[in-house]
Tab-separated table of C-alpha atoms and ligand atoms in Angstrom:
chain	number	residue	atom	x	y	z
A	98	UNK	CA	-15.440	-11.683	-15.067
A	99	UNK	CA	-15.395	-8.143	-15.873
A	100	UNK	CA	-11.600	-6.715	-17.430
A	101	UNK	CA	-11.027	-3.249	-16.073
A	102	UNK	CA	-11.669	0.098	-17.626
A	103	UNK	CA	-12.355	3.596	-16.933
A	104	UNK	CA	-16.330	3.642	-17.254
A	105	UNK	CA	-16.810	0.055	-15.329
A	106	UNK	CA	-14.333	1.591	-12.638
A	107	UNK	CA	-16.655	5.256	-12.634
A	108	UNK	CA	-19.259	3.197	-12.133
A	109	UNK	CA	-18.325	1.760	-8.433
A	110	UNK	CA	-18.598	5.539	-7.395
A	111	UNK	CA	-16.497	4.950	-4.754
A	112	UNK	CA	-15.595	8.185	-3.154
A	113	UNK	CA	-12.316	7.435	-3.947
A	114	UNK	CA	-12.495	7.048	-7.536
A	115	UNK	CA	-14.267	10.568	-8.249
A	116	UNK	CA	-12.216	11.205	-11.250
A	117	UNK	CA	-10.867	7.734	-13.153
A	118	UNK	CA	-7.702	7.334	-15.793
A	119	UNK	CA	-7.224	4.189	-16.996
A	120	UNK	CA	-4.300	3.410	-19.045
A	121	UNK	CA	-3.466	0.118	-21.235
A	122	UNK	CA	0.152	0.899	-20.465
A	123	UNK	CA	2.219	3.751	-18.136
A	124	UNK	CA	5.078	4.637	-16.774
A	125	UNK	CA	4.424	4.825	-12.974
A	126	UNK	CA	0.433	5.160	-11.907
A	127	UNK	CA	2.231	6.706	-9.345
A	128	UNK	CA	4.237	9.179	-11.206
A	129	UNK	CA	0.879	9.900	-13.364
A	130	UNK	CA	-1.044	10.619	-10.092
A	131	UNK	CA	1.640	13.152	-8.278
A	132	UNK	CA	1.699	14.603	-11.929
A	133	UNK	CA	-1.936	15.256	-12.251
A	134	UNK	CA	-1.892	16.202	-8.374
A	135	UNK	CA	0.228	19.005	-8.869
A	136	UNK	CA	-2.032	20.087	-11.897
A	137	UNK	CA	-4.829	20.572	-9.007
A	138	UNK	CA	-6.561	17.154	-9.296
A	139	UNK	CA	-9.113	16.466	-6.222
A	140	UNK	CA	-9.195	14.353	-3.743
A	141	UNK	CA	-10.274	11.004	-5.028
A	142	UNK	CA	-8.294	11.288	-8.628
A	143	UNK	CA	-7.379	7.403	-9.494
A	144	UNK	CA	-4.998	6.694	-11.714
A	145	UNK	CA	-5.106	2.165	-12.856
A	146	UNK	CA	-2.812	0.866	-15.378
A	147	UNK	CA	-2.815	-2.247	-16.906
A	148	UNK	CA	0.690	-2.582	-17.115
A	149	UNK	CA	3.556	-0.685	-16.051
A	150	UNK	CA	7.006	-0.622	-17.770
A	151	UNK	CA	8.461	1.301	-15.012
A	152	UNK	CA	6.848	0.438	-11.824
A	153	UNK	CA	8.238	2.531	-8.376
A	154	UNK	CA	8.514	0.866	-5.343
A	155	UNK	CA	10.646	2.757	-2.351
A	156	UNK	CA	14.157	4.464	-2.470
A	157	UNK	CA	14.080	3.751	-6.454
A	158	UNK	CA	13.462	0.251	-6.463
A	159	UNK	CA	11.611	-1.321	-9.112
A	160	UNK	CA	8.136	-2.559	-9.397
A	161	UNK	CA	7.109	-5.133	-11.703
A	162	UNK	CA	3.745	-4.748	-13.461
A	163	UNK	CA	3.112	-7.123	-15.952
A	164	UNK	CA	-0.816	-7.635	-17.055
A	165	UNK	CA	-3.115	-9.270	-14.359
A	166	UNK	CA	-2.390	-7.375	-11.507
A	167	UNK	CA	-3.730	-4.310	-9.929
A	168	UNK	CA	-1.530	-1.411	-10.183
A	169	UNK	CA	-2.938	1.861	-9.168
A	170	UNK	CA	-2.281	4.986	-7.495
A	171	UNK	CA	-4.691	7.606	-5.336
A	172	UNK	CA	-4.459	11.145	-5.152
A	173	UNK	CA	-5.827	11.546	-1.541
A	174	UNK	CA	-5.934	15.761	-0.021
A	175	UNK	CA	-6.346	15.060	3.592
A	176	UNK	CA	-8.094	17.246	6.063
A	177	UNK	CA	-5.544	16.743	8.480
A	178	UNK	CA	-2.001	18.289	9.023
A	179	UNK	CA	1.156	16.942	7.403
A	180	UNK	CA	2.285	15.982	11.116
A	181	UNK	CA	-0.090	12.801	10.471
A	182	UNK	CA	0.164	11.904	6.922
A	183	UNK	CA	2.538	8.896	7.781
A	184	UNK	CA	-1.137	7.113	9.533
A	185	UNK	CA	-1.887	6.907	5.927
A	186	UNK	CA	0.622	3.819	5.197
A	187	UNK	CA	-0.943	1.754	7.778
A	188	UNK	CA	-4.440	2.724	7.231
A	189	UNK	CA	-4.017	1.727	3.901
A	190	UNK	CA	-2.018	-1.701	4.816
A	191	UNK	CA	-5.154	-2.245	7.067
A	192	UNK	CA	-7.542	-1.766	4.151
A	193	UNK	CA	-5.541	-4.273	2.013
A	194	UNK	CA	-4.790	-6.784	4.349
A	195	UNK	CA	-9.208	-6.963	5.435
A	196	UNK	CA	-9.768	-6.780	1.467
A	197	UNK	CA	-7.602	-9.965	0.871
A	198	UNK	CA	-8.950	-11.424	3.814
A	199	UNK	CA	-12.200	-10.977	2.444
A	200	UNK	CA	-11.172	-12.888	-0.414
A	201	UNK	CA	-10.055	-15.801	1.302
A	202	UNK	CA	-6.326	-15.070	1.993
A	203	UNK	CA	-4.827	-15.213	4.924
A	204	UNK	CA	-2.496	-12.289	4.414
A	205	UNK	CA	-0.845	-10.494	7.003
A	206	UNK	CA	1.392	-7.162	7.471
A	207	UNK	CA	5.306	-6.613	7.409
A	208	UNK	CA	5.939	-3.380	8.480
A	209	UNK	CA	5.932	-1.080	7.396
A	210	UNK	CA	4.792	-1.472	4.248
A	211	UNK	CA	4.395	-5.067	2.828
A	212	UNK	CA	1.559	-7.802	2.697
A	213	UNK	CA	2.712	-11.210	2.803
A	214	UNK	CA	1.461	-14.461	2.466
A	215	UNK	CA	3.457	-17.298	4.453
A	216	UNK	CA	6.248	-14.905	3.778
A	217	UNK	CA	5.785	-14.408	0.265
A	218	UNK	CA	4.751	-10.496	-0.788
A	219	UNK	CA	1.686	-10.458	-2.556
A	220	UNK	CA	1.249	-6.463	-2.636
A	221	UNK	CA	2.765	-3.414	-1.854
A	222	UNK	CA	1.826	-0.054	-0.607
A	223	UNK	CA	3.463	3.010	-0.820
A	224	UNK	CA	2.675	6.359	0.472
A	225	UNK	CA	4.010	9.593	-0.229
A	226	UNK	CA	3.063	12.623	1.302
A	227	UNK	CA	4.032	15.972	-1.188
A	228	UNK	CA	4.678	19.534	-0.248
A	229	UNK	CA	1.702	21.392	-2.600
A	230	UNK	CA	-0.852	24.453	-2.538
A	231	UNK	CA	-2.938	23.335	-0.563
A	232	UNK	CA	-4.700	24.088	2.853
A	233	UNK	CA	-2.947	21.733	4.728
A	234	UNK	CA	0.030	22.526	2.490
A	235	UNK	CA	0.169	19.155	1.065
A	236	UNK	CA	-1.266	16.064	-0.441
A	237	UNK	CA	-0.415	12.556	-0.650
A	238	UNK	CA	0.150	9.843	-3.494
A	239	UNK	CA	-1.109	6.420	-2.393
A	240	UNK	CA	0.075	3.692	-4.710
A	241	UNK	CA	-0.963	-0.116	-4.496
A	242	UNK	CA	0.690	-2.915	-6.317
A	243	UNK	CA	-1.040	-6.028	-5.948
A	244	UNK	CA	-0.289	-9.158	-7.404
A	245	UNK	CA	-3.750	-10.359	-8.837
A	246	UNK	CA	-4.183	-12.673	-11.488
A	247	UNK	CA	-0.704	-13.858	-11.788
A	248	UNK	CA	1.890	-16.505	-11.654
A	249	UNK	CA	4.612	-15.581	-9.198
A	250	UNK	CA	7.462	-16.346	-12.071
A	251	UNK	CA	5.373	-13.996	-13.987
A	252	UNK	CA	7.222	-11.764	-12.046
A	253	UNK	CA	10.996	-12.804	-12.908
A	254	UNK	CA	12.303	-11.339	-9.461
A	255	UNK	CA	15.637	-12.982	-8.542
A	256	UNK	CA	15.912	-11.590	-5.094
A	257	UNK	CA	12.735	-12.986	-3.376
A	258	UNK	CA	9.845	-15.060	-4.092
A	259	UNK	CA	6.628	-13.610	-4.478
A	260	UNK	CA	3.026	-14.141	-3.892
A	261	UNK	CA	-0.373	-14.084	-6.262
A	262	UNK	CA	-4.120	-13.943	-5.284
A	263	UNK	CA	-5.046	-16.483	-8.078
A	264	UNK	CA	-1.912	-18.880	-7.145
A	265	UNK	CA	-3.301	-18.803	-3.470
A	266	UNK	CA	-6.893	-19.698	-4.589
A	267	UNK	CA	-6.413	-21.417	-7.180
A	268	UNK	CA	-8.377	-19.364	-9.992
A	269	UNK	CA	-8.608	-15.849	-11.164
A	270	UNK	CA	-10.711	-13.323	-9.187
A	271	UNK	CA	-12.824	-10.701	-10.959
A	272	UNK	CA	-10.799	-7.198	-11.233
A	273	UNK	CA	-13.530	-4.977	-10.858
A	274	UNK	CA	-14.632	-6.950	-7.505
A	275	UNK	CA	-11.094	-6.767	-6.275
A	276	UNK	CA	-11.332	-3.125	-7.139
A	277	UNK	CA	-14.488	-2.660	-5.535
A	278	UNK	CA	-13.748	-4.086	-2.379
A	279	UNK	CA	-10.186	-2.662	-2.075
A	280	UNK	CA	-11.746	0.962	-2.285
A	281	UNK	CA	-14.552	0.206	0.159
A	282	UNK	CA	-11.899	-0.856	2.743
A	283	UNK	CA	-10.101	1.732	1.589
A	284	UNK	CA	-12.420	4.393	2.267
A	285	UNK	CA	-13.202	3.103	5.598
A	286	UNK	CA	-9.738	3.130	7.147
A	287	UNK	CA	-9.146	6.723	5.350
A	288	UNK	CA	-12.486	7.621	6.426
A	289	UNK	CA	-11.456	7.129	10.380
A	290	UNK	CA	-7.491	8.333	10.289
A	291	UNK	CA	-8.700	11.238	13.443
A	292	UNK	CA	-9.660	7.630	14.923
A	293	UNK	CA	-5.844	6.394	14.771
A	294	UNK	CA	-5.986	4.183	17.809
A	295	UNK	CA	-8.612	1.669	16.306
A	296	UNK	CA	-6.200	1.454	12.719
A	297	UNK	CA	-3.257	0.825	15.284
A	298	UNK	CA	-5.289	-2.045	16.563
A	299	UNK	CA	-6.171	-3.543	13.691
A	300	UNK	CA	-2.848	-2.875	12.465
A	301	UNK	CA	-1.577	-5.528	15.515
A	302	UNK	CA	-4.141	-7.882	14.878
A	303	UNK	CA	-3.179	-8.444	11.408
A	304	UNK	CA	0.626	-7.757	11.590
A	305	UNK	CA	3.968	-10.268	11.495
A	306	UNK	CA	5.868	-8.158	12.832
A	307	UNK	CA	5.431	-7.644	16.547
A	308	UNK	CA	7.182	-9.583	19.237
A	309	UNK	CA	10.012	-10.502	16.733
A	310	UNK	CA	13.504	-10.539	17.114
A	311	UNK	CA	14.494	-8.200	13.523
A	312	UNK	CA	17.371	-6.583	11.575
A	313	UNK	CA	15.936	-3.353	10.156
A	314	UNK	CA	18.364	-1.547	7.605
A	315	UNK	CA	17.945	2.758	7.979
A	316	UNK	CA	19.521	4.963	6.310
A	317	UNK	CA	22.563	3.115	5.638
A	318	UNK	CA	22.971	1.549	9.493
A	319	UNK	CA	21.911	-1.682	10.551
A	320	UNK	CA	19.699	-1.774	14.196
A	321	UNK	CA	18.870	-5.055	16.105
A	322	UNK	CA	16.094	-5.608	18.509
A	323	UNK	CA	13.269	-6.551	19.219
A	324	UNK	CA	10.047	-5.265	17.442
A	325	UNK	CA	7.890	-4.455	20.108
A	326	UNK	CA	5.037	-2.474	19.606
A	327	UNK	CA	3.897	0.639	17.442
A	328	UNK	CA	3.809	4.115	19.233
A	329	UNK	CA	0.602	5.846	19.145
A	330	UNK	CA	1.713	7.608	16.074
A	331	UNK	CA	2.295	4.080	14.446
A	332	UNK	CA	6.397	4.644	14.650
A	333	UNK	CA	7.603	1.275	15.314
A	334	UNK	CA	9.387	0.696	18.790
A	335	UNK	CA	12.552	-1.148	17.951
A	336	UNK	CA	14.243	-2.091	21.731
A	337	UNK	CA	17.917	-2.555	20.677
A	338	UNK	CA	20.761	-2.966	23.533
A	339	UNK	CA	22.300	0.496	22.978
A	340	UNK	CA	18.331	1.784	23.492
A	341	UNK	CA	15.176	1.880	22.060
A	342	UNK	CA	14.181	3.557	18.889
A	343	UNK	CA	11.181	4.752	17.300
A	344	UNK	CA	11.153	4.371	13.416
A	345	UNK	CA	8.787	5.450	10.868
A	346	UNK	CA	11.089	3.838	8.084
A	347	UNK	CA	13.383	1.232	7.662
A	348	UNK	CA	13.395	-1.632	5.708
A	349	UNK	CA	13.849	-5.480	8.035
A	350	UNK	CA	16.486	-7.700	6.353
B	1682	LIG	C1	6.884	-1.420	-2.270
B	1682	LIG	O1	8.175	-1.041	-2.431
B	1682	LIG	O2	6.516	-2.471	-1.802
B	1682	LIG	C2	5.848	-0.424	-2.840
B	1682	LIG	C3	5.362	-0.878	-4.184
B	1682	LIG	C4	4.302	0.043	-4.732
B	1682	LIG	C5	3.938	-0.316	-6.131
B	1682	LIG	C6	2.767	0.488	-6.647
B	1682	LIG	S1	2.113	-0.172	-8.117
B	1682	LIG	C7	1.163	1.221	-8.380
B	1682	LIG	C8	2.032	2.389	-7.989
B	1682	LIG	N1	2.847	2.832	-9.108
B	1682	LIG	C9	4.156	2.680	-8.865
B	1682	LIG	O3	5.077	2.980	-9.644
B	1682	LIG	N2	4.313	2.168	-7.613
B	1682	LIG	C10	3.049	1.958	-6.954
B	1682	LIG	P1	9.420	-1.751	-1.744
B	1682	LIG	O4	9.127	-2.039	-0.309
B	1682	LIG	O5	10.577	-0.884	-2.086
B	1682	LIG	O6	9.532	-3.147	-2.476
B	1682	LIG	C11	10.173	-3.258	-3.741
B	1682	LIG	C12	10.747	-4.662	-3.845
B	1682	LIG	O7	9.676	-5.619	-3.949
B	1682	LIG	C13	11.591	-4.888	-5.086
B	1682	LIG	O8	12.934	-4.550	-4.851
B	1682	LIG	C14	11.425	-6.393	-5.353
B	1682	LIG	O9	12.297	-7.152	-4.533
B	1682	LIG	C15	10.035	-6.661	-4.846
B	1682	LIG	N3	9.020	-6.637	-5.943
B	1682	LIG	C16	9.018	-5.945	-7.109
B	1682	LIG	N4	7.899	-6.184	-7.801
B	1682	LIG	C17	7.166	-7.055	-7.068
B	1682	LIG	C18	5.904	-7.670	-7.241
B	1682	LIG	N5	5.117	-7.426	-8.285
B	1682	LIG	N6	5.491	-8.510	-6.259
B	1682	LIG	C19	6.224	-8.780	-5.155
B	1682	LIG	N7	7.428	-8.218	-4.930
B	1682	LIG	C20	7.888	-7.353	-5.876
């Protein structure tokens, strides 16, 4: 088993890891990433923490980061307008889900943004694109909880119930592996987002979402429907009876 750090993580020289921090403890990788982002860090800065003490999940909720899992965030500088940046969160979804997969869990995608296992989460992505310098005039934060060597009441969450890689198999996995594989796939979805179409299918092969009767909570309203397909942009198609919507965020009750 090899325990994370910066040098065994430089090592994988993944594309995406050209420039490694590794912390014991942090804030938000997250935070740390947009932080060194704006400082001019290239494409390919990663930013792992052991632990987090105050974890970020969407619209200021919190994630929790105790020791064993993977928590890490990507500074990624796209070649592509800002129009697109939202392919990133299920490119990256994609990645996860075939990574897990290749570990021997049958995970699958909640849109937009959640891998579950029988209903359980197991890891979460989050994607935020940020007005900068740049020649596309932005870049884009890529954070990636995953719930690794854990016990789900590790976790302490009283709203849901939660998922772990080494619960689901039954022993621990190697970090660095995990690591390794989860940038590979990584790279490869990334690698292809002018290729959106064969993401989008690979998106519906792996996804829970589709063909399902949902409640998805936006901005403060409430829309029924039916979930029935992803536009070629990847906006979900909600068909509700007062008409059909096209969402790029929302969060299904
Ligand atoms: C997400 O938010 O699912 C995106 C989470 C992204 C976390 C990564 S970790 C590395 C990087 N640094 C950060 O600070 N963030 C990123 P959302 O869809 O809002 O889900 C948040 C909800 O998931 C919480 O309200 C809890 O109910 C639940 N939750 C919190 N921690 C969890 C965990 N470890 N496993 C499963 N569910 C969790």
């Amino acid at each position: 088993m090899s325990a994370l750090d910066r040098e065994r993580i430089a090592h994988l020289k993944s594309p995406l890891a050209r420039r490694v921090e590794f912390h014991e403890e942090i804030g938000s990788t997250q935070e740390r990433a947009r932080e060194l982002a704006r400082k001019g860090a290239p494409h390919g800065t990663l930013v792992v923490s052991k632990v987090q003490v105050g974890g970020k999940g969407r619209l200021g909720r919190s994630w929790i980061s105790p020791p064993g899992g993977l928590w890490m965030s990507l500074v990624l500088r796209p070649e592509m307008p800002a129009r697109y940046a939202a392919r990133i969160t299920q490119a990256a979804a994609v990645g996860v889900a075939k990574t897990l997969r290749e570990f021997g869990v049958e995970v699958e995608i909640k849109w937009p943004n959640d891998l579950l296992i029988r209903g359980r989460k197991i890891c979460g992505v989050l994607a935020q694109a940020i007005a900068g310098g740049d020649k596309q005039g932005y870049f884009v934060i890529l954070g990636i909880g995953l719930n690794a060597n854990l016990k789900p009441s590790d976790l302490k969450l009283a709203d849901r119930e939660a998922a772990t890689l080494s619960s689901e198999l039954g022993r621990e996995v190697d970090l660095l592996k995990l690591l390794d594989a989860l940038l590979r796939n990584l790279d490869a979805e990334l690698g292809r987002l002018d290729d959106f179409e064969k993401i989008l299918a690979d998106w519906r092969k792996l996804n829970c979402t589709l063909g399902r009767h949902v409640r998805i909570r936006r901005f403060g309203e409430i829309l029924e429907g039916e979930a029935a397909d992803l536009n070629p942009e990847g906006a979900l198609i909600l068909k509700t009876q007062s008409g059909v919507f096209e969402l790029f965020e929302g969060e299904i009750e």
